[in-house]
CSV table of C-alpha atoms and ligand atoms in Angstrom, one decimal:
chain,number,residue,atom,x,y,z
A,1492,MET,CA,6.0,-28.5,11.6
A,1493,ASP,CA,3.5,-27.0,14.7
A,1494,TYR,CA,1.4,-24.2,14.0
A,1495,GLN,CA,3.5,-21.4,15.6
A,1496,THR,CA,7.1,-22.0,13.5
A,1497,LYS,CA,4.8,-23.2,10.2
A,1498,LEU,CA,2.8,-19.4,10.2
A,1499,LYS,CA,6.2,-17.2,11.7
A,1500,ASN,CA,8.1,-19.7,8.2
A,1501,GLN,CA,5.4,-18.0,5.9
A,1502,VAL,CA,5.6,-14.2,7.7
A,1503,MET,CA,8.7,-14.8,6.5
A,1504,GLN,CA,8.6,-15.9,2.9
A,1505,ILE,CA,6.4,-12.9,2.8
A,1506,GLU,CA,8.8,-10.6,4.0
A,1507,SER,CA,11.1,-11.2,1.0
A,1508,ALA,CA,8.8,-11.9,-1.1
A,1509,LEU,CA,8.0,-8.0,-1.1
A,1510,GLU,CA,11.4,-6.2,-1.0
A,1511,GLN,CA,11.7,-8.9,-4.1
A,1512,TRP,CA,8.4,-7.8,-5.5
A,1513,VAL,CA,8.7,-3.8,-4.7
A,1514,PRO,CA,11.8,-1.8,-6.5
A,1515,ALA,CA,14.1,-0.2,-3.9
A,1516,LEU,CA,14.6,2.6,-7.0
A,1517,ALA,CA,14.2,3.8,-10.2
A,1518,ASP,CA,14.7,2.6,-13.5
A,1519,ASP,CA,16.5,6.2,-13.8
A,1520,ARG,CA,17.9,6.8,-10.3
A,1521,ASN,CA,18.5,10.0,-11.2
A,1522,LEU,CA,14.7,10.2,-11.2
A,1523,MET,CA,13.5,11.3,-7.2
A,1524,GLY,CA,9.9,11.6,-8.4
A,1525,PRO,CA,10.2,7.5,-8.8
A,1526,ASN,CA,12.4,7.4,-6.1
A,1527,ARG,CA,10.8,9.3,-3.4
A,1528,LEU,CA,8.1,6.7,-3.8
A,1529,HIS,CA,9.5,3.8,-3.6
A,1530,GLN,CA,10.9,5.0,-0.8
A,1531,ALA,CA,7.0,5.7,0.9
A,1532,MET,CA,6.0,2.4,-1.2
A,1533,ARG,CA,8.5,0.4,0.9
A,1534,TYR,CA,8.3,2.7,4.2
A,1535,SER,CA,4.3,1.5,4.3
A,1536,LEU,CA,4.9,-1.9,3.6
A,1537,GLN,CA,8.6,-3.1,5.8
A,1538,ALA,CA,6.8,-1.6,8.5
A,1539,GLY,CA,5.7,-5.0,9.4
A,1540,GLY,CA,2.0,-5.3,9.7
A,1541,LYS,CA,0.7,-9.2,10.6
A,1542,ARG,CA,0.9,-10.2,7.1
A,1543,LEU,CA,-2.5,-11.6,7.7
A,1544,ARG,CA,-3.7,-11.6,4.1
A,1545,PRO,CA,-1.1,-13.0,2.3
A,1546,VAL,CA,-0.6,-16.5,5.0
A,1547,LEU,CA,-4.4,-16.8,3.8
A,1548,VAL,CA,-3.5,-16.9,0.5
A,1549,LEU,CA,-0.6,-19.4,1.6
A,1550,THR,CA,-3.2,-21.7,3.4
A,1551,ALA,CA,-5.2,-21.7,0.7
A,1552,ALA,CA,-3.2,-22.3,-2.0
A,1553,GLU,CA,-2.1,-25.5,-0.3
A,1554,LEU,CA,-5.8,-26.9,0.6
A,1555,GLY,CA,-4.9,-29.1,-2.9
A,1556,GLY,CA,-1.7,-30.8,-1.1
A,1557,LYS,CA,1.0,-29.4,-2.7
A,1558,ASP,CA,3.2,-27.5,-1.8
A,1559,ARG,CA,1.9,-24.2,-3.8
A,1560,THR,CA,3.9,-22.0,-1.8
A,1561,PRO,CA,6.3,-20.5,-4.1
A,1562,THR,CA,3.5,-20.6,-7.1
A,1563,ALA,CA,0.6,-18.6,-4.6
A,1564,MET,CA,4.1,-16.5,-3.3
A,1565,ALA,CA,2.7,-13.5,-6.1
A,1566,ALA,CA,-0.6,-13.2,-5.0
A,1567,ALA,CA,-0.1,-12.8,-1.6
A,1568,ALA,CA,2.8,-10.2,-2.2
A,1569,ALA,CA,-0.2,-8.3,-4.6
A,1570,VAL,CA,-2.6,-8.6,-1.9
A,1571,GLU,CA,-0.3,-7.3,1.0
A,1572,CYS,CA,0.6,-4.0,-1.6
A,1573,ILE,CA,-3.3,-3.2,-1.9
A,1574,HIS,CA,-4.1,-4.2,2.0
A,1575,THR,CA,-0.8,-1.2,2.6
A,1576,TYR,CA,-2.7,0.7,0.1
A,1577,SER,CA,-5.6,1.0,1.9
A,1578,LEU,CA,-4.1,1.0,5.1
A,1579,ILE,CA,-2.2,4.4,3.6
A,1580,HIS,CA,-5.4,6.5,2.4
A,1581,ASP,CA,-7.3,5.2,5.4
A,1582,ASP,CA,-4.3,7.4,7.3
A,1583,LEU,CA,-4.5,10.5,5.2
A,1584,PRO,CA,-6.2,13.5,7.0
A,1585,CYS,CA,-9.0,13.8,4.8
A,1586,MET,CA,-9.9,10.0,5.7
A,1587,ASP,CA,-9.3,8.7,9.4
A,1588,ASN,CA,-6.5,11.5,10.2
A,1589,ASP,CA,-3.8,9.2,12.1
A,1590,ASP,CA,-0.4,10.0,12.5
A,1591,LEU,CA,0.8,6.3,14.2
A,1592,ARG,CA,1.2,2.7,11.2
A,1593,ARG,CA,2.8,-0.1,12.2
A,1594,GLY,CA,3.7,1.3,15.8
A,1595,ARG,CA,5.7,4.0,13.0
A,1596,PRO,CA,4.8,7.4,12.1
A,1597,THR,CA,1.8,6.9,8.9
A,1598,CYS,CA,3.2,7.6,5.5
A,1599,HIS,CA,1.9,11.3,5.2
A,1600,ARG,CA,3.2,11.8,8.5
A,1601,GLN,CA,6.6,10.6,8.1
A,1602,PHE,CA,7.2,11.8,3.8
A,1603,ASP,CA,4.0,14.6,3.2
A,1604,GLU,CA,0.3,14.3,2.6
A,1605,VAL,CA,1.0,14.3,-1.1
A,1606,THR,CA,4.0,11.8,-1.3
A,1607,ALA,CA,1.0,9.2,0.8
A,1608,LEU,CA,-1.6,9.7,-1.5
A,1609,LEU,CA,1.0,9.1,-4.3
A,1610,ALA,CA,2.9,6.6,-2.5
A,1611,GLY,CA,-0.5,4.1,-2.1
A,1612,ASP,CA,-2.0,4.7,-6.0
A,1613,ALA,CA,1.4,3.4,-6.6
A,1614,LEU,CA,1.1,0.6,-4.6
A,1615,GLN,CA,-2.3,-0.5,-5.9
A,1616,ALA,CA,-0.8,-0.6,-9.7
A,1617,GLN,CA,1.9,-2.3,-8.4
A,1618,ALA,CA,-0.7,-5.5,-6.8
A,1619,PHE,CA,-1.7,-5.8,-10.7
A,1620,ILE,CA,1.9,-5.6,-12.2
A,1621,ILE,CA,3.2,-8.2,-9.4
A,1622,ILE,CA,0.0,-10.5,-10.7
A,1623,ALA,CA,0.2,-9.6,-14.8
A,1624,GLU,CA,3.7,-10.4,-14.8
A,1625,ALA,CA,4.0,-13.7,-12.0
A,1626,TYR,CA,0.5,-15.7,-13.5
A,1627,GLY,CA,0.5,-14.0,-17.7
A,1628,GLU,CA,1.4,-16.9,-18.9
A,1629,GLN,CA,-1.2,-18.7,-17.0
A,1630,SER,CA,-4.2,-16.5,-19.2
A,1631,ALA,CA,-6.9,-17.9,-18.5
A,1632,LEU,CA,-5.4,-17.9,-14.4
A,1633,CYS,CA,-4.4,-15.2,-14.6
A,1634,VAL,CA,-7.2,-13.2,-15.6
A,1635,SER,CA,-9.4,-14.9,-12.6
A,1636,LEU,CA,-7.0,-13.5,-10.3
A,1637,LEU,CA,-6.8,-10.0,-12.2
A,1638,ARG,CA,-10.4,-9.8,-12.5
A,1639,GLU,CA,-11.0,-11.0,-8.0
A,1640,LEU,CA,-8.2,-8.4,-7.0
A,1641,ALA,CA,-9.9,-5.6,-9.2
A,1642,GLN,CA,-13.8,-6.0,-7.8
A,1643,ALA,CA,-12.5,-7.1,-4.9
A,1644,ILE,CA,-11.5,-3.1,-3.9
A,1645,SER,CA,-14.2,-1.5,-6.7
A,1646,ALA,CA,-16.2,0.5,-5.9
A,1647,GLN,CA,-18.9,-1.6,-4.6
A,1648,ARG,CA,-16.7,-3.2,-1.9
A,1649,LEU,CA,-12.8,-1.9,-0.6
A,1650,VAL,CA,-13.8,1.3,-1.7
A,1651,GLY,CA,-17.3,1.4,-1.3
A,1652,GLY,CA,-17.3,0.5,2.0
A,1653,GLN,CA,-14.8,3.1,2.7
A,1654,MET,CA,-16.7,5.6,1.1
A,1655,GLN,CA,-20.1,4.5,3.7
A,1656,ASP,CA,-18.2,3.8,6.9
A,1657,LEU,CA,-16.5,8.0,6.2
A,1658,LEU,CA,-20.8,9.0,5.0
A,1659,ALA,CA,-21.7,7.3,8.7
A,1660,GLU,CA,-18.9,9.0,10.6
A,1661,LYS,CA,-21.3,11.6,13.3
A,1662,GLN,CA,-23.8,9.1,12.4
A,1663,ALA,CA,-23.5,6.2,14.5
A,1664,HIS,CA,-26.8,7.2,16.2
A,1665,ARG,CA,-28.7,6.5,13.5
A,1666,ILE,CA,-27.2,4.1,11.6
A,1667,THR,CA,-29.2,0.5,10.5
A,1668,ALA,CA,-27.7,-2.6,10.9
A,1669,PRO,CA,-27.7,-3.5,7.3
A,1670,GLU,CA,-25.6,-0.2,6.9
A,1671,LEU,CA,-23.1,-1.7,9.8
A,1672,ASP,CA,-22.8,-4.7,8.5
A,1673,TYR,CA,-21.9,-3.2,4.6
A,1674,ILE,CA,-19.2,-0.7,6.5
A,1675,HIS,CA,-17.8,-3.6,7.4
A,1676,LEU,CA,-17.9,-6.8,4.4
A,1677,ASN,CA,-16.9,-4.1,1.7
A,1678,LYS,CA,-13.4,-2.1,4.2
A,1679,THR,CA,-12.7,-5.4,5.1
A,1680,ALA,CA,-13.9,-8.3,4.3
A,1681,ALA,CA,-13.6,-8.1,0.7
A,1682,MET,CA,-9.9,-8.7,1.1
A,1683,ILE,CA,-9.8,-11.4,3.5
A,1684,GLU,CA,-12.7,-12.9,0.9
A,1685,VAL,CA,-10.1,-12.7,-2.2
A,1686,SER,CA,-7.6,-13.1,-0.3
A,1687,LEU,CA,-8.7,-17.2,0.3
A,1688,VAL,CA,-10.6,-17.1,-3.3
A,1689,LEU,CA,-7.0,-16.0,-4.8
A,1690,GLY,CA,-4.9,-18.9,-2.8
A,1691,GLY,CA,-8.0,-21.8,-4.3
A,1692,LEU,CA,-8.0,-20.6,-7.6
A,1693,ILE,CA,-4.0,-21.0,-7.7
A,1694,GLY,CA,-3.8,-24.3,-6.3
A,1695,GLY,CA,-6.3,-25.8,-8.4
A,1696,ALA,CA,-9.7,-25.4,-6.0
A,1697,SER,CA,-12.4,-26.6,-7.9
A,1698,PRO,CA,-15.1,-23.3,-8.3
A,1699,ALA,CA,-17.7,-25.1,-5.2
A,1700,THR,CA,-14.6,-25.1,-3.5
A,1701,VAL,CA,-13.6,-21.8,-4.3
A,1702,GLU,CA,-17.8,-20.4,-3.0
A,1703,THR,CA,-16.5,-22.2,0.2
A,1704,LEU,CA,-13.3,-20.2,0.5
A,1705,ARG,CA,-15.2,-17.7,-0.1
A,1706,ALA,CA,-18.1,-17.5,2.5
A,1707,SER,CA,-15.1,-18.8,4.4
A,1708,GLY,CA,-13.6,-15.3,4.6
A,1709,ARG,CA,-16.6,-13.0,4.5
A,1710,HIS,CA,-17.3,-14.5,7.9
A,1711,LEU,CA,-13.8,-14.9,9.1
A,1712,GLY,CA,-13.4,-11.2,7.8
A,1713,LEU,CA,-16.7,-9.7,9.3
A,1714,ALA,CA,-15.2,-11.2,13.0
A,1715,PHE,CA,-12.0,-9.4,12.1
A,1716,GLN,CA,-13.5,-6.0,11.7
A,1717,ILE,CA,-15.6,-6.1,14.6
A,1718,ILE,CA,-12.8,-7.1,16.1
A,1719,ASP,CA,-10.3,-4.4,15.1
A,1720,ASP,CA,-13.4,-1.8,16.5
A,1721,ILE,CA,-13.2,-3.6,20.1
A,1722,LEU,CA,-9.9,-3.3,19.9
A,1723,ASP,CA,-9.3,0.9,18.9
A,1724,ALA,CA,-11.8,0.9,22.1
A,1725,THR,CA,-9.6,-1.7,24.7
A,1726,VAL,CA,-5.9,-1.6,23.9
A,1727,SER,CA,-3.1,0.7,23.9
A,1728,THR,CA,-1.4,2.6,21.9
A,1729,ASP,CA,1.4,1.2,22.0
A,1730,VAL,CA,0.0,-2.6,21.5
A,1731,LEU,CA,-1.9,-1.6,18.6
A,1732,GLY,CA,0.9,-0.2,16.8
A,1733,LYS,CA,-1.7,3.3,16.4
A,1734,THR,CA,-3.3,5.5,18.6
A,1735,ALA,CA,-6.0,4.1,19.8
A,1736,GLY,CA,-9.8,5.7,21.3
A,1737,LYS,CA,-9.7,7.0,17.7
A,1738,ASP,CA,-13.0,6.0,17.0
A,1739,ALA,CA,-15.1,7.0,19.5
A,1740,LYS,CA,-13.1,10.1,19.1
A,1741,ALA,CA,-14.1,10.4,15.8
A,1742,CYS,CA,-17.9,9.8,16.2
A,1743,LYS,CA,-17.3,6.6,13.7
A,1744,ALA,CA,-20.3,3.8,13.4
A,1745,THR,CA,-18.3,0.5,14.6
A,1746,TYR,CA,-19.9,-3.1,15.9
A,1747,ALA,CA,-18.4,-1.5,19.2
A,1748,THR,CA,-19.8,2.5,19.6
A,1749,VAL,CA,-23.1,1.1,18.2
A,1750,HIS,CA,-23.0,-2.2,20.7
A,1751,GLY,CA,-20.9,-1.9,22.9
A,1752,ILE,CA,-17.4,-4.6,23.6
A,1753,GLU,CA,-19.7,-7.2,25.2
A,1754,PHE,CA,-22.5,-7.3,21.9
A,1755,CYS,CA,-19.5,-7.7,20.2
A,1756,ARG,CA,-17.4,-10.3,21.4
A,1757,GLN,CA,-20.4,-12.9,20.9
A,1758,ARG,CA,-20.5,-11.4,17.8
A,1759,ALA,CA,-16.7,-12.1,16.7
A,1760,ALA,CA,-17.0,-15.2,18.7
A,1761,GLU,CA,-20.0,-16.6,16.5
A,1762,GLU,CA,-19.1,-15.0,13.1
A,1763,THR,CA,-15.6,-17.0,13.6
A,1764,GLN,CA,-17.5,-20.2,14.6
A,1765,ALA,CA,-19.4,-19.6,11.5
A,1766,ALA,CA,-16.2,-19.7,9.6
A,1767,GLN,CA,-14.8,-22.7,11.2
A,1768,ARG,CA,-17.4,-24.5,10.1
A,1769,THR,CA,-17.3,-23.0,6.6
A,1770,ILE,CA,-13.9,-24.4,6.1
A,1771,ALA,CA,-14.0,-27.5,7.7
A,1772,THR,CA,-16.7,-28.6,4.8
A,1773,LEU,CA,-13.5,-27.8,2.5
A,1774,PRO,CA,-11.1,-30.6,0.8
A,1775,GLY,CA,-7.8,-30.8,2.2
A,1776,ASP,CA,-5.8,-30.7,4.9
A,1777,VAL,CA,-8.2,-27.6,7.4
A,1778,SER,CA,-6.0,-27.7,10.0
A,1779,HIS,CA,-3.5,-25.1,9.6
A,1780,LEU,CA,-6.0,-23.0,8.4
A,1781,LEU,CA,-9.0,-23.4,11.5
A,1782,ALA,CA,-5.6,-22.6,13.5
A,1783,LEU,CA,-5.4,-19.4,11.9
A,1784,THR,CA,-8.7,-18.1,12.6
A,1785,ARG,CA,-8.8,-18.6,16.2
A,1786,HIS,CA,-5.0,-16.2,15.7
A,1787,MET,CA,-7.2,-14.3,14.2
A,1788,LEU,CA,-10.1,-14.2,16.6
A,1789,GLU,CA,-7.9,-13.8,19.8
A,1790,ARG,CA,-4.9,-11.4,18.5
A,1791,GLY,CA,-4.5,-8.4,21.2
A,1792,HIS,CA,-3.6,-6.0,18.3
B,2992,LIG,C1,-6.4,-2.9,9.3
B,2992,LIG,O1,-5.7,-4.3,9.1
B,2992,LIG,C2,-6.6,-2.2,8.8
B,2992,LIG,C3,-8.4,-3.0,8.3
B,2992,LIG,C4,-8.7,-3.7,8.0
B,2992,LIG,C5,-8.7,-3.9,10.3
B,2992,LIG,P1,-4.4,-5.3,9.9
B,2992,LIG,O2,-5.1,-6.1,11.7
B,2992,LIG,O3,-4.3,-7.0,8.8
B,2992,LIG,O4,-3.4,-4.4,9.7
B,2992,LIG,P2,-1.8,-4.9,9.8
B,2992,LIG,O5,-1.3,-5.2,8.2
B,2992,LIG,O6,-1.0,-5.8,10.3
B,2992,LIG,O7,-0.8,-3.7,9.7
B,2993,LIG,C1,-9.6,0.0,7.8
B,2993,LIG,O1,-10.7,0.4,8.7
B,2993,LIG,C2,-10.0,-1.1,6.7
B,2993,LIG,C3,-9.4,-0.7,5.4
B,2993,LIG,C4,-8.3,0.8,5.1
B,2993,LIG,C5,-9.7,-0.6,3.6
B,2993,LIG,P1,-10.1,1.5,9.8
B,2993,LIG,O2,-9.9,2.4,9.6
B,2993,LIG,O3,-10.6,0.6,11.3
B,2993,LIG,O4,-9.1,-0.1,10.3
B,2993,LIG,P2,-8.1,1.0,11.2
B,2993,LIG,O5,-8.3,0.5,12.4
B,2993,LIG,O6,-7.4,2.8,11.4
B,2993,LIG,O7,-6.2,-0.4,11.4
B,2994,LIG,MG1,-11.1,4.3,8.1
B,2995,LIG,MG1,-8.5,3.7,10.2
B,2996,LIG,MG1,-10.2,0.1,13.1
């Protein structure tokens, strides 16, 4: 199967897993609160992101040679729930204050701020419910998946990176290189790393292989955020599906605002090559994973 067909199949399967794992209605259909939250959760989930993180889960899971898609699908859905929660909160007026996401009004614009805040909280909880339910009978695996995912979004990682990102606003002129890397490695690379790690764990990878996956995710995640910063500065709102030019306007400290576009392109290519070199040392057929890294570097939105 060629790369594009395989990717399309993976995305289709992820869309239907999300449909299955995130409830449409509360158990008590007359309860307005949970119903409104489920509606908001599904609104943001169904808006159709690129689904790159769940695709990484599925792809890492099958490196062992077996088709692990059915077993890995729950973890893939969980990762997308966490990612979507992080986007809903990222867009809130108290954070990046964005009106557009995935080509539609942001969750707080479509519903209201309280609903968006709580829908994000609920999506985070939903991710852990999905993992506990799907892998609970394999207790050692389940604990590893829960630990890895919780660590990836902890105060040290995703949430820490988001905090640093917001503290650095309007400080772009004095941000240090380690601070800038901290933001990117945590607000974004943590989730890319953990997507590969969860896939590896589900696919039965050895501890050494899991660490190689983590290392490649770190390079890939850094490249991913640098490209997101380039796209913010160079692509139209229509193509992006989110408001273009927001980083410069909000005086964000990004690779693009601090170093300029040319430096960014070079750095993104270097990090992608470093990811590819690391991936090439993994056991199994890594061709789909390598093609994905090219796709992530060359993406237009
Ligand atoms: C956007 O992620 C947020 C970042 C971490 C840069 P994506 O570019 O993967 O967004 P979707 O999921 O495709 O909408
Ligand atoms: C978002 O980074 C990172 C997380 C949501 C954790 P950005 O703020 O750059 O993402 P976009 O550009 O709004 O998608
Ligand atoms: Mg942000
Ligand atoms: Mg943002
Ligand atoms: Mg951005």
